[in-house]
Amino acid sequence: MVTVALTPLGVTILGLLCERTMHPYEMYQLAAARRGRVVKIRPGSLYHTVSRLEGEGLVRTTGTDRAGNRPERTMYEVTDAGREALVHRVSDMLATPVLEYPQFPLALAEAHNVDAPTVVALLRERLDHLTREIDELDTATALACSTEIPRIFLLGNEFLVTVARAEHEWLSTLVADIDSGALPWLSPELVERLTHSRRIPSGSAKD
């Protein structure tokens, strides 16, 4: 069993090379088009990752390719070890949830330290961002469908837009609850009540 640690970008590169032999620039173009929403992709990082994968025996060069007057480009293909490493890593990611500690749940947990009107304004701003993100994902999906890209390549984006819509719906309700007062915000009175509720009644402690 292959136990090489693969980064998200490494997984993306191996996945592309499982389709066909490519040069790094083509990998970058395809990765940006297909995975730009799920993996952080930069040309320098991609070239570095390809080099590392080659050093680990997961990809290998097959020669060079020249298109027109452009410089020659090194072509790469996935090795058997690379395919095995990819299948192992993807299988693990599919089956095993990872506690990633995103920052937004922490911000929500500490939001009571900010006054309610400000929190409402900030969350409305986030809702605007989510609306734009959903629109962009929908547009990307429509474009992919128009170019007949198989749905199997778009599942990551489908998941992202589903999560974004769920967050938008939940946040809309939360904002309404805070704004209307249905969700009592932290106040000196609430703090005092919580403090009293934590006090041990006199005579209840054992000697």
Coordinates of N, CA and C in Angstrom, one line a residue:
M1 N 0.8 -1.2 0.0 CA 0.0 0.0 0.0 C 0.9 1.3 0.0
V2 N 0.6 2.2 -0.9 CA 1.3 3.4 -1.0 C 0.9 4.4 0.2
T3 N 1.9 4.9 0.8 CA 1.6 5.8 2.0 C 2.2 7.2 1.8
V4 N 2.4 7.6 0.6 CA 2.9 8.9 0.3 C 1.9 9.9 0.7
A5 N 2.3 11.0 1.4 CA 1.3 12.0 1.8 C 1.1 12.9 0.6
L6 N -0.2 13.1 0.2 CA -0.5 13.9 -0.9 C -1.3 15.2 -0.5
T7 N -0.8 16.3 -1.0 CA -1.5 17.6 -0.7 C -2.7 17.6 -1.6
P8 N -3.7 18.5 -1.4 CA -4.8 18.7 -2.3 C -4.4 19.0 -3.7
L9 N -3.3 19.8 -3.9 CA -2.8 20.1 -5.3 C -2.2 18.8 -5.9
G10 N -1.5 18.0 -5.1 CA -1.0 16.8 -5.6 C -2.1 15.8 -6.0
V11 N -3.2 15.7 -5.3 CA -4.3 14.9 -5.7 C -4.8 15.4 -7.0
T12 N -5.0 16.7 -7.2 CA -5.5 17.3 -8.4 C -4.6 16.9 -9.6
I13 N -3.3 17.1 -9.4 CA -2.4 16.8 -10.5 C -2.4 15.3 -10.9
L14 N -2.4 14.4 -9.9 CA -2.5 13.0 -10.3 C -3.8 12.7 -10.9
G15 N -4.9 13.3 -10.5 CA -6.2 13.0 -11.1 C -6.2 13.4 -12.6
L16 N -5.6 14.6 -12.9 CA -5.5 15.0 -14.3 C -4.6 14.1 -15.1
L17 N -3.5 13.7 -14.6 CA -2.6 12.8 -15.3 C -3.2 11.4 -15.5
C18 N -4.2 11.0 -14.7 CA -4.8 9.7 -14.9 C -5.7 9.8 -16.1
E19 N -6.0 11.0 -16.6 CA -6.8 11.1 -17.8 C -5.9 11.0 -19.1
R20 N -4.8 11.7 -19.0 CA -3.8 11.7 -20.2 C -2.5 12.3 -19.8
T21 N -1.6 12.2 -20.6 CA -0.3 12.8 -20.5 C -0.4 14.3 -20.7
M22 N 0.2 15.2 -19.9 CA 0.1 16.6 -20.0 C 1.4 17.3 -19.6
H23 N 1.5 18.5 -20.1 CA 2.6 19.4 -19.6 C 2.0 20.3 -18.4
P24 N 2.9 20.8 -17.6 CA 2.4 21.5 -16.4 C 1.5 22.7 -16.7
Y25 N 1.7 23.4 -17.8 CA 0.8 24.5 -18.1 C -0.6 24.1 -18.4
E26 N -0.7 23.0 -19.1 CA -2.0 22.4 -19.4 C -2.7 21.9 -18.1
M27 N -1.9 21.3 -17.2 CA -2.4 20.9 -15.9 C -3.0 22.2 -15.2
Y28 N -2.2 23.3 -15.2 CA -2.7 24.5 -14.5 C -4.0 25.0 -15.1
Q29 N -4.1 25.0 -16.4 CA -5.3 25.5 -17.0 C -6.5 24.7 -16.7
L30 N -6.4 23.4 -16.8 CA -7.5 22.5 -16.5 C -7.8 22.5 -15.0
A31 N -6.8 22.5 -14.1 CA -7.0 22.5 -12.7 C -7.8 23.8 -12.3
A32 N -7.3 25.0 -12.9 CA -8.0 26.2 -12.5 C -9.5 26.2 -13.0
A33 N -9.7 25.6 -14.2 CA -11.1 25.6 -14.7 C -12.0 24.6 -13.9
R34 N -11.4 23.5 -13.5 CA -12.2 22.5 -12.8 C -12.2 22.5 -11.3
R35 N -11.1 22.9 -10.8 CA -10.9 22.8 -9.3 C -10.6 24.1 -8.6
G36 N -10.7 25.2 -9.4 CA -10.4 26.5 -8.8 C -11.1 26.9 -7.5
R37 N -12.3 26.2 -7.3 CA -13.1 26.5 -6.1 C -12.8 25.6 -5.0
V38 N -12.1 24.5 -5.3 CA -11.9 23.5 -4.2 C -10.4 23.3 -3.8
V39 N -9.5 23.8 -4.7 CA -8.1 23.7 -4.4 C -7.4 25.0 -4.7
K40 N -6.5 25.5 -3.9 CA -5.7 26.7 -4.1 C -4.7 26.4 -5.2
I41 N -4.8 27.0 -6.3 CA -3.9 26.7 -7.5 C -3.2 27.9 -7.9
R42 N -1.8 27.8 -7.9 CA -1.0 28.9 -8.4 C 0.1 28.2 -9.3
P43 N 0.5 28.9 -10.4 CA 1.5 28.2 -11.3 C 2.7 27.7 -10.6
G44 N 3.3 28.6 -9.7 CA 4.6 28.2 -9.1 C 4.4 27.0 -8.2
S45 N 3.3 27.0 -7.4 CA 3.0 25.8 -6.6 C 2.8 24.6 -7.4
L46 N 2.1 24.7 -8.5 CA 1.8 23.5 -9.3 C 3.1 23.0 -9.9
Y47 N 4.0 23.8 -10.4 CA 5.3 23.3 -10.9 C 6.1 22.6 -9.8
H48 N 6.1 23.2 -8.7 CA 6.8 22.7 -7.6 C 6.3 21.3 -7.2
T49 N 4.9 21.2 -7.2 CA 4.3 19.9 -6.8 C 4.6 18.9 -7.8
V50 N 4.5 19.2 -9.1 CA 4.9 18.2 -10.1 C 6.3 17.7 -9.9
S51 N 7.2 18.6 -9.6 CA 8.6 18.2 -9.4 C 8.7 17.3 -8.2
R52 N 8.0 17.6 -7.1 CA 8.0 16.7 -5.9 C 7.4 15.4 -6.2
L53 N 6.3 15.3 -7.0 CA 5.7 14.1 -7.3 C 6.6 13.2 -8.2
E54 N 7.4 13.9 -9.0 CA 8.3 13.1 -9.8 C 9.4 12.5 -9.0
G55 N 9.9 13.3 -8.0 CA 10.9 12.8 -7.1 C 10.4 11.6 -6.3
E56 N 9.1 11.6 -6.0 CA 8.6 10.5 -5.2 C 8.1 9.3 -6.1
G57 N 8.4 9.4 -7.4 CA 8.1 8.3 -8.3 C 6.6 8.2 -8.6
L58 N 5.8 9.2 -8.4 CA 4.4 9.2 -8.7 C 4.0 9.6 -10.1
V59 N 4.9 10.5 -10.6 CA 4.8 10.8 -12.0 C 6.2 10.7 -12.7
R60 N 6.2 10.7 -14.0 CA 7.4 10.6 -14.7 C 7.3 11.4 -16.1
T61 N 8.5 11.8 -16.6 CA 8.5 12.5 -17.8 C 8.4 11.6 -19.0
T62 N 7.8 12.0 -20.1 CA 7.6 11.2 -21.3 C 8.3 11.8 -22.5
G63 N 8.9 12.9 -22.3 CA 9.5 13.6 -23.4 C 9.1 15.1 -23.4
T64 N 9.2 15.7 -24.5 CA 8.8 17.1 -24.7 C 7.8 17.3 -25.8
D65 N 7.1 18.5 -25.7 CA 6.1 18.8 -26.8 C 6.3 20.2 -27.1
R66 N 6.1 20.5 -28.4 CA 6.2 21.9 -28.9 C 5.0 22.3 -29.7
A67 N 4.4 23.4 -29.4 CA 3.3 23.9 -30.2 C 3.6 25.2 -30.9
G68 N 3.7 25.2 -32.2 CA 4.1 26.4 -32.9 C 5.5 26.9 -32.6
N69 N 5.5 28.2 -32.3 CA 6.8 28.8 -31.9 C 7.1 28.8 -30.4
R70 N 6.2 28.2 -29.7 CA 6.4 28.2 -28.2 C 7.5 27.3 -27.8
P71 N 8.1 27.6 -26.6 CA 9.2 26.7 -26.1 C 8.7 25.3 -25.9
E72 N 9.7 24.4 -25.9 CA 9.3 23.0 -25.6 C 8.8 22.8 -24.2
R73 N 7.9 22.0 -24.0 CA 7.3 21.7 -22.7 C 7.5 20.3 -22.3
T74 N 7.9 20.1 -21.1 CA 8.1 18.7 -20.6 C 6.7 18.1 -20.4
M75 N 6.5 16.9 -20.9 CA 5.3 16.1 -20.7 C 5.4 15.1 -19.6
Y76 N 4.3 14.9 -18.8 CA 4.3 14.0 -17.7 C 3.2 13.0 -17.8
E77 N 3.4 11.9 -17.2 CA 2.4 10.9 -17.1 C 2.4 10.3 -15.7
V78 N 1.3 9.7 -15.2 CA 1.2 9.2 -13.9 C 1.8 7.8 -13.9
T79 N 2.4 7.4 -12.8 CA 3.0 6.0 -12.7 C 2.0 5.1 -12.0
D80 N 2.2 3.8 -12.0 CA 1.4 2.9 -11.3 C 1.3 3.3 -9.8
A81 N 2.5 3.7 -9.2 CA 2.5 4.1 -7.8 C 1.7 5.3 -7.6
G82 N 1.7 6.2 -8.6 CA 0.9 7.4 -8.5 C -0.6 7.2 -8.5
R83 N -1.0 6.2 -9.4 CA -2.4 5.9 -9.4 C -2.8 5.2 -8.0
E84 N -2.0 4.4 -7.5 CA -2.3 3.7 -6.2 C -2.4 4.8 -5.1
A85 N -1.4 5.7 -5.1 CA -1.4 6.8 -4.1 C -2.7 7.6 -4.2
L86 N -3.1 7.9 -5.4 CA -4.3 8.8 -5.6 C -5.5 8.0 -5.1
V87 N -5.7 6.8 -5.5 CA -6.9 6.0 -5.1 C -6.9 5.9 -3.6
H88 N -5.8 5.7 -2.9 CA -5.7 5.5 -1.5 C -6.1 6.8 -0.8
R89 N -5.6 7.9 -1.3 CA -5.8 9.2 -0.7 C -7.3 9.7 -0.9
V90 N -7.8 9.5 -2.1 CA -9.2 9.9 -2.3 C -10.1 9.1 -1.5
S91 N -9.9 7.8 -1.5 CA -10.7 6.9 -0.7 C -10.8 7.3 0.8
D92 N -9.6 7.7 1.3 CA -9.6 8.1 2.7 C -10.3 9.4 2.9
M93 N -10.2 10.3 2.0 CA -10.9 11.6 2.1 C -12.4 11.4 2.0
L94 N -12.8 10.5 1.1 CA -14.3 10.3 1.0 C -14.9 9.7 2.2
A95 N -14.2 8.8 2.9 CA -14.7 8.0 4.0 C -14.6 8.6 5.3
T96 N -13.5 9.4 5.5 CA -13.1 9.8 6.8 C -13.3 11.4 7.0
P97 N -14.3 11.8 7.8 CA -14.4 13.2 8.1 C -13.2 13.8 8.8
V98 N -12.8 15.0 8.5 CA -11.6 15.6 9.1 C -12.1 16.9 9.8
L99 N -11.7 17.0 11.1 CA -12.0 18.2 11.8 C -11.0 19.3 11.4
E100 N -11.5 20.2 10.6 CA -10.6 21.2 10.0 C -10.5 22.6 10.7
Y101 N -11.4 22.8 11.7 CA -11.5 24.0 12.5 C -11.5 25.3 11.6
P102 N -12.6 25.4 10.8 CA -12.7 26.6 10.0 C -13.0 27.8 10.9
Q103 N -12.7 29.0 10.5 CA -12.8 30.2 11.4 C -14.2 30.7 11.6
F104 N -15.1 30.5 10.6 CA -16.4 31.0 10.8 C -17.2 30.5 12.0
P105 N -17.2 29.2 12.2 CA -17.9 28.7 13.4 C -17.3 29.3 14.7
L106 N -16.0 29.6 14.7 CA -15.4 30.2 15.9 C -16.0 31.7 16.0
A107 N -16.0 32.3 14.9 CA -16.6 33.7 14.9 C -18.0 33.7 15.4
L108 N -18.8 32.8 15.0 CA -20.2 32.7 15.5 C -20.2 32.4 17.0
A109 N -19.3 31.5 17.4 CA -19.3 31.2 18.9 C -18.9 32.4 19.7
E110 N -18.2 33.3 19.2 CA -17.8 34.5 19.9 C -18.5 35.8 19.5
A111 N -19.5 35.6 18.6 CA -20.2 36.8 18.1 C -20.9 37.6 19.2
H112 N -21.2 37.0 20.3 CA -21.9 37.7 21.4 C -21.1 38.8 22.0
N113 N -19.8 38.8 21.7 CA -18.9 39.8 22.2 C -19.0 41.1 21.4
V114 N -19.7 41.1 20.3 CA -19.9 42.2 19.4 C -21.4 42.6 19.6
D115 N -21.7 43.9 19.5 CA -23.1 44.3 19.7 C -24.0 43.8 18.6
A116 N -25.2 43.5 18.9 CA -26.1 42.8 18.0 C -26.3 43.6 16.7
P117 N -26.6 44.9 16.7 CA -26.7 45.6 15.4 C -25.5 45.4 14.4
T118 N -24.3 45.4 15.0 CA -23.1 45.3 14.2 C -23.0 43.8 13.7
V119 N -23.4 42.9 14.5 CA -23.4 41.5 14.0 C -24.4 41.3 12.9
V120 N -25.5 41.9 13.0 CA -26.5 41.8 12.0 C -26.0 42.4 10.7
A121 N -25.3 43.6 10.8 CA -24.8 44.2 9.6 C -23.7 43.3 8.9
L122 N -22.8 42.8 9.8 CA -21.7 41.9 9.3 C -22.3 40.7 8.6
L123 N -23.2 40.0 9.2 CA -23.8 38.8 8.7 C -24.5 39.1 7.4
R124 N -25.2 40.2 7.3 CA -25.8 40.6 6.0 C -24.8 40.8 4.9
E125 N -23.6 41.4 5.3 CA -22.5 41.5 4.3 C -22.1 40.1 3.9
R126 N -22.0 39.2 4.8 CA -21.6 37.8 4.5 C -22.6 37.2 3.5
L127 N -23.9 37.4 3.8 CA -25.0 36.9 2.9 C -24.8 37.4 1.5
D128 N -24.4 38.7 1.4 CA -24.2 39.3 0.0 C -23.0 38.5 -0.7
H129 N -22.0 38.2 0.1 CA -20.9 37.5 -0.5 C -21.3 36.1 -0.9
L130 N -22.1 35.4 -0.1 CA -22.6 34.1 -0.4 C -23.5 34.1 -1.6
T131 N -24.3 35.1 -1.7 CA -25.2 35.2 -2.9 C -24.3 35.3 -4.2
R132 N -23.3 36.1 -4.2 CA -22.4 36.2 -5.3 C -21.7 34.9 -5.6
E133 N -21.3 34.3 -4.5 CA -20.6 33.0 -4.7 C -21.5 31.9 -5.3
I134 N -22.7 31.9 -4.9 CA -23.7 30.9 -5.4 C -23.9 31.2 -6.9
D135 N -24.1 32.5 -7.2 CA -24.3 32.9 -8.6 C -23.1 32.5 -9.5
E136 N -21.9 32.7 -9.0 CA -20.7 32.3 -9.7 C -20.6 30.8 -9.9
L137 N -20.9 30.1 -8.9 CA -20.9 28.6 -9.0 C -22.0 28.1 -10.0
D138 N -23.1 28.7 -9.9 CA -24.2 28.4 -10.9 C -23.8 28.7 -12.3
T139 N -23.1 29.8 -12.5 CA -22.7 30.2 -13.8 C -21.6 29.3 -14.3
A140 N -20.7 28.9 -13.4 CA -19.6 27.9 -13.8 C -20.2 26.6 -14.2
T141 N -21.3 26.2 -13.5 CA -21.9 24.9 -13.7 C -22.6 25.0 -15.1
A142 N -23.3 26.1 -15.3 CA -24.0 26.2 -16.6 C -23.1 26.2 -17.8
L143 N -21.9 26.9 -17.6 CA -20.9 26.9 -18.6 C -20.4 25.5 -18.9
A144 N -20.1 24.8 -17.8 CA -19.6 23.4 -18.0 C -20.6 22.5 -18.7
C145 N -21.9 22.7 -18.4 CA -22.9 21.9 -19.0 C -23.0 22.2 -20.5
S146 N -22.8 23.5 -20.8 CA -22.9 24.0 -22.2 C -21.8 23.4 -23.1
T147 N -20.6 23.2 -22.4 CA -19.5 22.6 -23.1 C -19.4 21.1 -23.0
E148 N -20.5 20.5 -22.4 CA -20.6 19.1 -22.3 C -19.5 18.4 -21.4
I149 N -19.1 19.1 -20.4 CA -18.2 18.5 -19.4 C -19.0 17.5 -18.6
P150 N -18.5 16.3 -18.5 CA -19.3 15.3 -17.7 C -19.5 15.7 -16.3
R151 N -20.7 15.4 -15.7 CA -21.0 15.8 -14.4 C -20.0 15.2 -13.4
I152 N -19.5 14.1 -13.7 CA -18.5 13.4 -12.7 C -17.4 14.3 -12.4
F153 N -17.0 15.3 -13.3 CA -15.9 16.2 -13.0 C -16.4 17.4 -12.2
L154 N -17.7 17.6 -11.9 CA -18.2 18.8 -11.3 C -18.8 18.5 -9.9
L155 N -18.6 17.3 -9.4 CA -19.2 17.0 -8.1 C -18.7 17.9 -7.0
G156 N -17.4 18.3 -7.0 CA -16.9 19.2 -6.0 C -17.6 20.5 -6.0
N157 N -17.9 21.1 -7.2 CA -18.6 22.3 -7.3 C -20.1 22.2 -6.8
E158 N -20.7 21.0 -7.1 CA -22.0 20.8 -6.7 C -22.1 20.8 -5.2
F159 N -21.1 20.2 -4.5 CA -21.1 20.2 -3.1 C -20.9 21.6 -2.5
L160 N -20.0 22.4 -3.1 CA -19.8 23.7 -2.6 C -21.1 24.6 -2.7
V161 N -21.8 24.5 -3.8 CA -23.0 25.3 -4.0 C -24.1 24.9 -3.1
T162 N -24.2 23.6 -2.8 CA -25.2 23.0 -1.9 C -24.9 23.6 -0.5
V163 N -23.6 23.5 -0.1 CA -23.2 24.0 1.3 C -23.5 25.5 1.4
A164 N -23.1 26.3 0.3 CA -23.3 27.7 0.3 C -24.8 28.1 0.4
R165 N -25.7 27.3 -0.3 CA -27.1 27.6 -0.2 C -27.6 27.3 1.2
A166 N -27.2 26.2 1.8 CA -27.6 25.8 3.1 C -27.1 26.9 4.1
E167 N -25.9 27.4 4.0 CA -25.4 28.4 4.9 C -26.2 29.7 4.7
H168 N -26.5 30.0 3.5 CA -27.3 31.3 3.2 C -28.7 31.2 3.9
E169 N -29.3 30.0 3.8 CA -30.6 29.9 4.4 C -30.6 30.0 5.9
W170 N -29.6 29.3 6.5 CA -29.5 29.3 7.9 C -29.1 30.7 8.4
L171 N -28.2 31.4 7.8 CA -27.8 32.7 8.2 C -28.9 33.7 8.0
S172 N -29.7 33.6 7.0 CA -30.9 34.5 6.8 C -31.8 34.4 8.0
T173 N -32.1 33.2 8.5 CA -32.9 33.0 9.6 C -32.3 33.5 10.9
L174 N -31.0 33.3 11.1 CA -30.3 33.8 12.2 C -30.3 35.3 12.3
V175 N -30.0 35.9 11.2 CA -30.0 37.4 11.1 C -31.4 37.9 11.5
A176 N -32.5 37.3 11.0 CA -33.8 37.7 11.3 C -34.1 37.6 12.8
D177 N -33.6 36.5 13.4 CA -33.8 36.2 14.8 C -33.1 37.3 15.7
I178 N -31.9 37.6 15.3 CA -31.1 38.6 16.1 C -31.7 40.0 15.9
D179 N -32.1 40.3 14.7 CA -32.6 41.6 14.4 C -34.0 41.9 15.1
S180 N -34.8 40.8 15.2 CA -36.1 41.0 15.8 C -36.1 40.8 17.3
G181 N -35.0 40.4 17.9 CA -34.9 40.1 19.3 C -35.4 38.8 19.7
A182 N -35.8 37.9 18.7 CA -36.2 36.6 19.0 C -35.0 35.8 19.6
L183 N -33.8 36.2 19.3 CA -32.6 35.6 19.9 C -32.0 36.6 20.8
P184 N -32.3 36.5 22.2 CA -31.8 37.5 23.1 C -30.2 37.6 23.0
W185 N -29.7 38.8 22.9 CA -28.3 39.0 22.8 C -27.7 39.2 24.2
L186 N -26.4 39.1 24.3 CA -25.7 39.2 25.5 C -25.9 40.6 26.1
S187 N -26.3 40.7 27.4 CA -26.6 41.9 28.0 C -26.1 41.8 29.5
P188 N -25.9 42.9 30.2 CA -25.6 42.8 31.6 C -26.6 42.0 32.4
E189 N -27.8 42.1 32.0 CA -28.9 41.3 32.7 C -28.7 39.8 32.5
L190 N -28.4 39.5 31.2 CA -28.2 38.1 30.9 C -27.0 37.5 31.6
V191 N -25.9 38.3 31.6 CA -24.7 37.9 32.3 C -25.0 37.7 33.8
E192 N -25.7 38.6 34.4 CA -26.0 38.5 35.8 C -26.9 37.2 36.1
R193 N -27.8 36.9 35.2 CA -28.7 35.7 35.4 C -27.8 34.5 35.2
L194 N -26.9 34.5 34.3 CA -26.0 33.3 34.1 C -25.1 33.1 35.3
T195 N -24.6 34.2 35.9 CA -23.8 34.2 37.0 C -24.5 33.6 38.2
H196 N -25.7 34.0 38.4 CA -26.5 33.5 39.5 C -26.9 32.0 39.4
S197 N -27.1 31.6 38.1 CA -27.5 30.2 37.9 C -26.3 29.3 38.1
R198 N -25.1 29.8 38.1 CA -23.9 29.0 38.4 C -23.5 28.9 39.8
R199 N -24.1 29.7 40.6 CA -23.7 29.8 42.1 C -24.3 28.5 42.8
I200 N -23.5 28.0 43.7 CA -24.0 26.8 44.5 C -24.9 27.3 45.6
P201 N -26.1 26.8 45.7 CA -26.9 27.3 46.8 C -26.3 27.0 48.2
S202 N -26.5 27.9 49.1 CA -25.9 27.8 50.4 C -26.4 26.6 51.1
G203 N -25.5 25.8 51.8 CA -25.9 24.6 52.5 C -25.9 23.4 51.7
S204 N -25.7 23.5 50.3 CA -25.7 22.3 49.5 C -24.4 21.6 49.4
A205 N -23.3 22.3 49.8 CA -22.0 21.7 49.7 C -21.8 20.7 50.9
K206 N -21.2 19.6 50.7 CA -21.0 18.7 51.8 C -19.7 19.0 52.5
D207 N -19.7 18.7 53.8 CA -18.4 19.0 54.6 C -17.4 18.0 54.2

